[in-house]
Steps between C-alpha positions, in 0.01 A plus 500: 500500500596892469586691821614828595833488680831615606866380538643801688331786681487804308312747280171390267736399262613214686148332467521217277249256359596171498395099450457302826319238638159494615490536829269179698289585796565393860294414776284792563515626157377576120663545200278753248574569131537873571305759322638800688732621759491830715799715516618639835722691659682202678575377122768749404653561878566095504654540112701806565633363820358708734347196710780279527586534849159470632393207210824349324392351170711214328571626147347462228180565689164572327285769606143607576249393813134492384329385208194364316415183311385187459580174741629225310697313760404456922735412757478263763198574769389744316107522467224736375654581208469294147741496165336724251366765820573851443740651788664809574783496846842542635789281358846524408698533157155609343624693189500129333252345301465250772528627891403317829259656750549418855171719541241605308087517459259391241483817190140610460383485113464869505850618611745487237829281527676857469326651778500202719919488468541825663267420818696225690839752662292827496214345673673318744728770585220748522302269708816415772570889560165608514446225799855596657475876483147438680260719376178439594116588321428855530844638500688617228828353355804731315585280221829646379601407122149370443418476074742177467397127566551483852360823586177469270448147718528706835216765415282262350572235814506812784165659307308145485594466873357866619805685504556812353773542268711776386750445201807645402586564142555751176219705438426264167408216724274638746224438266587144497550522917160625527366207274622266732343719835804675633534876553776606294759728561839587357850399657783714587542787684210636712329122553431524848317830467303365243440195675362694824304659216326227366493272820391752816463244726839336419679177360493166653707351280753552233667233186872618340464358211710686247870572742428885376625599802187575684554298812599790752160661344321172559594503843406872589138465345455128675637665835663170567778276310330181591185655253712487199590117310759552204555251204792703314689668729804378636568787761117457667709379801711847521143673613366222677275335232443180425572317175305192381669285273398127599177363301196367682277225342387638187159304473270647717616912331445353174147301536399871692597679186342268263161544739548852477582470090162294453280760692682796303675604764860434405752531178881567432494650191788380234675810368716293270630166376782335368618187326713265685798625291443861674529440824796745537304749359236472752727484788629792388164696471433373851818598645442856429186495698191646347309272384083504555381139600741194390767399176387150385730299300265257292656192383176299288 
């Protein structure tokens, strides 16, 4: 089969697409015949080397997390699940034309392959720091760096849950915010005035999302450093702030969203795809960070 990999870390260009062998599922497992796989930022850190302290790769390594397709092999023990179902979850080496999932939920007919790639790491990352951070129904939630995957999960999650939202992003994309039930605002200098602004009775709650540097005004508008969860930003700890890197069970986030997707409540839009020869490419329009919903590489 064809799959996306690479035999040093580097730039895009070190992204390679090359003949290996289908991979066989193991106990606990499924092999699909992917149809797409979500791009994200953890992609292009682990290829450019960034990662390698905290998760060492053996080279050549493949690359990508989540994807879509069809089950044509099971593992050992594994049950509820047939060859020929439609499935969308969290894997490894998914930029491939085969991938294993080691955990995934049934595709409903009306969400595309495309669409369904680009739920499993956004949704369970929104999911995990909405329940760490702790905000609770009927307070309101600063969701800093909030048009991308992860941060269109959070509002739709937080707003489905009864908590207000309030998203950060260009002035373009606060249409787009407001689609999805946030408040929008811009980032930058003056955010905690127009915070106070648009939330008089404070914020509960805040996500880093986008490392933009917002933290210390994250921590000011929350009042408290325990109030603010980061995903991208690797001095959090310098004001007291919390990072969450370690993945929860994905399952139970991703049968939510698909409840929330069949009563209308729920998308993650797919601003562009790629062919599996591309990947660089769309690493490299997700590594400069302003992207609206999710990159999708589609492989059949």
């Amino acid at each position: 089969m064809r799959a996306v990999r690479f035999h040093e870390y580097g730039c895009p260009d070190v992204l390679t697409v090359d003949e290996v062998e289908i991979p066989e599922p193991q106990a606990g497992q499924v092999r699909i015949a992917v149809k797409a796989a979500g791009v994200n930022p953890i992609d292009w850190k682990l290829r450019a080397g960034y990662m390698r302290e905290h998760m060492p790769l053996t080279l050549p390594a493949g690359t990508g997390l989540e994807a879509a397709g069809v089950v044509d092999a099971i593992g050992e023990g594994v049950t509820g699940v047939s060859v020929g179902d439609a499935v969308f979850g969290k894997g490894h080496d998914t930029m491939a034309e085969f991938a294993i999932l080691h955990e995934w939920t049934h595709k409903p007919d009306d969400l595309s392959f495309d669409e369904a790639a680009g739920y499993p790491i956004a949704v369970e990352t929104a999911s995990r720091i909405i329940d760490e951070v702790g905000v609770k129904p009927g307070e309101t939630l600063l969701v800093s760096g909030a048009a991308g995957g992860v941060g269109s999960a959070a509002i739709q999650l937080a707003t489905s849950a009864g908590i207000r939202t309030i998203g950060t992003a260009s002035e373009p994309k606060h249409a787009y915010l407001q689609s999805l039930g946030a408040v929008p605002t811009t980032y930058g200098p003056g955010l905690r005035e127009r915070v106070a602004a648009l939330a008089p009775d404070g914020v509960q709650g805040a996500l880093d999302i986008a490392a933009s540097g917002a933290i210390p005004d994250l921590v000011a508008i929350t009042g408290d450093p325990s109030r603010v969860i980061s995903i991208a930003d690797f001095t959090a700890a310098e004001h007291g702030v919390r990072n969450s890197f370690d993945p929860r069970d994905a399952v139970p986030a991703l049968e939510r969203a698909v409840a929330l997707f069949e009563a209308g409540h729920f998308r993650l839009p797919v601003e562009r795809t790629f062919p599996l020869d591309q990947v660089g490419a769309a690493q490299e329009l997700s590594a400069k960070g302003h992207v609206t919903g999710r990159l999708i590489i589609t492989v059949a």
